[in-house]
Short mmCIF file of C-alpha atoms in Angstrom, two decimals:
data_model
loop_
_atom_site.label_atom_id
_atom_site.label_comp_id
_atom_site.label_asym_id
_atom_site.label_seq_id
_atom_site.Cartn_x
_atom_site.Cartn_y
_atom_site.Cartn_z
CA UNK R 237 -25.73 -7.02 -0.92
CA UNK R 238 -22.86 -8.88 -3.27
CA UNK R 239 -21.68 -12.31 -3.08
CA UNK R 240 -18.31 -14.08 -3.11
CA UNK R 241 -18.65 -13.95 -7.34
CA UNK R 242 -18.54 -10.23 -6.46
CA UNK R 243 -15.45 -10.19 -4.62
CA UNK R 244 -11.74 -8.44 -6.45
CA UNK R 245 -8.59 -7.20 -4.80
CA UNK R 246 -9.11 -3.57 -3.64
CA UNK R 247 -13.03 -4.04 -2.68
CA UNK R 248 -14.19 -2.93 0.96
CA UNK R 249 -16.55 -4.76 2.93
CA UNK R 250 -18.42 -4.51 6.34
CA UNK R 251 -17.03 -7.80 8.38
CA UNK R 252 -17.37 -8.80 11.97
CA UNK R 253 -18.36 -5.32 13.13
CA UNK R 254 -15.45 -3.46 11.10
CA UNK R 255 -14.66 -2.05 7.68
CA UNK R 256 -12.14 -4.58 5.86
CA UNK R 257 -10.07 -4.00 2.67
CA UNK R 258 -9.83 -7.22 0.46
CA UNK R 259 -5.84 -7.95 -0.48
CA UNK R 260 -5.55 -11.44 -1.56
CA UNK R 261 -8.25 -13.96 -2.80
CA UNK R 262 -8.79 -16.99 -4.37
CA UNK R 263 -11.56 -19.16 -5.23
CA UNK R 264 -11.05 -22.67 -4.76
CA UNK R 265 -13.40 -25.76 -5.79
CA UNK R 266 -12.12 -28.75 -4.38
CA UNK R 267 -12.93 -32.32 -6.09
CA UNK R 268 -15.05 -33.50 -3.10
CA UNK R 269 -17.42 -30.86 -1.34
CA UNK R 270 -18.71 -27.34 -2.28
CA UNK R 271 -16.72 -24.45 -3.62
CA UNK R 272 -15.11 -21.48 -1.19
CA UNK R 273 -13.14 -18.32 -1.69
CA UNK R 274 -10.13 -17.93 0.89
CA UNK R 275 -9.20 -14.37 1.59
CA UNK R 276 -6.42 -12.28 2.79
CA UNK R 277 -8.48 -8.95 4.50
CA UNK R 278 -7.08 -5.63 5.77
CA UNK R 279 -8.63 -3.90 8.95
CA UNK R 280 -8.98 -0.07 7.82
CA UNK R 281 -9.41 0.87 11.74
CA UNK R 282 -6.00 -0.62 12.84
CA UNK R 283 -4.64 -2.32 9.95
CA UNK R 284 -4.24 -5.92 10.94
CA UNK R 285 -4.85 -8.35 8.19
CA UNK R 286 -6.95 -11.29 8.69
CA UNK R 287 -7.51 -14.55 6.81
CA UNK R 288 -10.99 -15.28 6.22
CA UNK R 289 -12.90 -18.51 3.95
CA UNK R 290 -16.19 -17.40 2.76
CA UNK R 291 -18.32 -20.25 1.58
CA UNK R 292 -19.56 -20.07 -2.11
CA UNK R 293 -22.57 -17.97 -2.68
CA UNK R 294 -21.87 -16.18 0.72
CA UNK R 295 -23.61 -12.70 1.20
CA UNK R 296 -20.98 -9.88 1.39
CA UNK R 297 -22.10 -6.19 2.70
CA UNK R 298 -20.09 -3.83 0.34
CA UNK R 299 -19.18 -0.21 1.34
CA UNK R 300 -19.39 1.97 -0.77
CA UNK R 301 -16.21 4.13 -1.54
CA UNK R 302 -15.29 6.89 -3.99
CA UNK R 303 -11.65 7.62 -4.70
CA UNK R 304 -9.81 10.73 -5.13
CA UNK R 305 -6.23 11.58 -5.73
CA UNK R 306 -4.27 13.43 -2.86
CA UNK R 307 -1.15 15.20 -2.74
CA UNK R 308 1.59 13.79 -0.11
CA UNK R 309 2.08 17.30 1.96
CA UNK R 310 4.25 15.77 4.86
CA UNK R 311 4.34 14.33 8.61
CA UNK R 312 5.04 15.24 12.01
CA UNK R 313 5.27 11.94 14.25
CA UNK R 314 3.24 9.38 13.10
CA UNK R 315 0.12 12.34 11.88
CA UNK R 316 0.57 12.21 7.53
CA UNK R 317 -1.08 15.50 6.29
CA UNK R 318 -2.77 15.28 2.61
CA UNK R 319 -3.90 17.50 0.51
CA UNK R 320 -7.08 16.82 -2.33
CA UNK R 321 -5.66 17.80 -5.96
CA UNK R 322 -9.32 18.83 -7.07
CA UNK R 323 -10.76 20.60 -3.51
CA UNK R 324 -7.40 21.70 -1.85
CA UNK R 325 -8.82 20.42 1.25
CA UNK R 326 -6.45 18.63 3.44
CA UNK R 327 -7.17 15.58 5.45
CA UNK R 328 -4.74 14.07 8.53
CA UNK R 329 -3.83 9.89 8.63
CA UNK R 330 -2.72 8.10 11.06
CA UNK R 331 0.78 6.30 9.93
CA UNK R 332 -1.38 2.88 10.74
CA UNK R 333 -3.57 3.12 7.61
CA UNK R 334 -0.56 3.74 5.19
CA UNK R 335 0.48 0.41 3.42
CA UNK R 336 4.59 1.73 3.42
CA UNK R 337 4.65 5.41 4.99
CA UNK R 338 8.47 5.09 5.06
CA UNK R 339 8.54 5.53 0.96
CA UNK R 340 6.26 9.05 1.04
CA UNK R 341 7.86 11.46 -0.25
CA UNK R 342 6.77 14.92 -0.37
CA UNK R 343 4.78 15.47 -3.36
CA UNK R 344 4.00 11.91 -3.79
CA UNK R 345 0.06 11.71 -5.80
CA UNK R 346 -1.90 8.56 -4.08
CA UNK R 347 -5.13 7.51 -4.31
CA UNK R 348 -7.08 7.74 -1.19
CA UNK R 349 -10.40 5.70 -1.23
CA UNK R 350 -13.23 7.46 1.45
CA UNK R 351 -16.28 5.99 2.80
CA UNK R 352 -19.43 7.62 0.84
CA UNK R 353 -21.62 6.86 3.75
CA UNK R 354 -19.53 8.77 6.66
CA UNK R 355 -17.03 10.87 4.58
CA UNK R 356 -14.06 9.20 6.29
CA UNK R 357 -10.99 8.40 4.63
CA UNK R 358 -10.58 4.55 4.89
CA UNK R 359 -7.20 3.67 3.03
CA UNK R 360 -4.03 5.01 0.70
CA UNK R 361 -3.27 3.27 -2.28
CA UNK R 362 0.16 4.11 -3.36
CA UNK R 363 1.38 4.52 -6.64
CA UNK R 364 2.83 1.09 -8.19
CA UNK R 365 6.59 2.23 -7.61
CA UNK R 366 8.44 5.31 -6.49
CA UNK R 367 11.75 6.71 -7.36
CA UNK R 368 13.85 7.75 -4.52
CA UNK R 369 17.68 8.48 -4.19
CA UNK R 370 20.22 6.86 -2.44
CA UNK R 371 21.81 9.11 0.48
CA UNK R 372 23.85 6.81 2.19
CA UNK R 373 25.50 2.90 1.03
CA UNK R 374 28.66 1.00 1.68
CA UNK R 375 30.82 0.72 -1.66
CA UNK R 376 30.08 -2.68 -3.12
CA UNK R 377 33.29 -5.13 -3.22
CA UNK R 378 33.75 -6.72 -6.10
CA UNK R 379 35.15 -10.45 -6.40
CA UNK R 380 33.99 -11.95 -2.96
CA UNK R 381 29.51 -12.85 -4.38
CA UNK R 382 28.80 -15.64 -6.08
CA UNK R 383 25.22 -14.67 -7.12
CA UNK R 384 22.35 -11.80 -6.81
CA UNK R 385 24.61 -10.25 -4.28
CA UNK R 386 22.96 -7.28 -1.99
CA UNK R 387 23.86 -4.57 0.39
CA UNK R 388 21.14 -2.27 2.48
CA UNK R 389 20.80 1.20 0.88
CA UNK R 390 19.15 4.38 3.04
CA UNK R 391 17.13 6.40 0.12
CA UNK R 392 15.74 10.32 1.16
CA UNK R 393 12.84 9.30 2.60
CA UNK R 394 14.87 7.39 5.16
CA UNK R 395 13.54 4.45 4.96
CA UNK R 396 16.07 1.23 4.22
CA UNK R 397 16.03 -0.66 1.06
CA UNK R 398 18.70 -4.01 -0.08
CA UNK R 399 19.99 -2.91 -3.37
CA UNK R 400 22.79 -4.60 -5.68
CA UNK R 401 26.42 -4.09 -5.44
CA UNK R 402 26.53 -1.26 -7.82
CA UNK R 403 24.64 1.32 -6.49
CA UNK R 404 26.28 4.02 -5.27
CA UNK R 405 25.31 6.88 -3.24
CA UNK R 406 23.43 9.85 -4.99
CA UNK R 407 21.96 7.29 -7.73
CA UNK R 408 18.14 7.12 -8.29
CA UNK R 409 16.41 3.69 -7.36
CA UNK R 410 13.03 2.76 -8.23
CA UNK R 411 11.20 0.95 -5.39
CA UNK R 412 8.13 -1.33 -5.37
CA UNK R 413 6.05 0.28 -2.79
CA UNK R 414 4.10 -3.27 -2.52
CA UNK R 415 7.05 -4.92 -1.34
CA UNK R 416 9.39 -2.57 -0.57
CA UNK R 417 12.07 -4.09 -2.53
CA UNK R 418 14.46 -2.48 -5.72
CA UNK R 419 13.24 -2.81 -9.14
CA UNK R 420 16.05 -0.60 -10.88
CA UNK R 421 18.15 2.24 -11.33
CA UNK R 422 16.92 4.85 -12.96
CA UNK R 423 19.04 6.94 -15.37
CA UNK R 424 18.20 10.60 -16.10
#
């Protein structure tokens, strides 16, 4: 058993019947009444994030996980096939426990954390950002922004991403796959 000292982004505990993934946290000690740590928590079953206030000192029930690094191999409907670097066993996901499935791209490495206790893959940590390239944008028009102007951007993975004016089709974006959003073109 941990406590709330205990808990950091990433950690997986046993909550309300159900395996949760800890996102967000903060701890908080007000000026009048005892200290608590507020959470953001993501289901591993069917990924709905929760908010949750633990009380200071509270008694957490940590799983125990072991990560490995796994080889993006591709998907058929919303099935993601995986393959271990180390093993070459292959494991299938369900597109629900993927934080942004729309920015795989074949090949991708990600770490994939698995339950010691029944061997059952619980979530997929992408990498920080992926580069992808553009296949299809409108040509930017100068003169008529006044600031940060944007325009969406389909990359190969066809997923949809806002990117500035002067992107052009065929360029290579990098994306943060926390967010979704552009970071920068990338020049080879």
């Amino acid at each position: 058993m941990a406590s709330t000292a205990d808990i950091r982004n990433g950690l997986c505990i046993k909550h309300n019947h159900d395996i949760y993934k800890i996102v967000e946290f903060l701890h908080v000690k007000p000026g009048k009444g005892p200290a608590f740590v507020r959470t953001k928590l993501k289901s591993l079953t069917n990924g709905k994030v929760l908010d949750n206030t633990f009380s200071a000192g509270h008694k957490i029930d940590v799983v125990r996980v072991e990560t490995h690094t796994f080889q993006f191999l591709y998907s058929e409907g919303s099935e993601f096939y995986f393959m271990n670097t180390e093993s070459f066993e292959q494991i299938t996901l369900n597109k629900d426990v993927l934080d942004a499935p729309d920015l795989l791209k074949e090949g991708t490495n990600v770490m994939v954390q698995i339950n010691t206790e029944t061997d059952m893959p619980l979530s997929v940590d992408m990498p920080a950002s992926i580069v992808l390239e553009v296949t299809y944008t409108e040509p930017g028009v100068k003169g008529n922004t006044a600031t940060n102007a944007t325009k969406p951007a389909k990359v190969e993975t066809g997923a949809s991403v806002n990117v500035p004016l002067f992107i052009n089709e065929g360029d290579k974006i990098k994306i943060d796959t926390a967010s979704g959003s552009y970071l920068e073109r990338v020049k080879e």
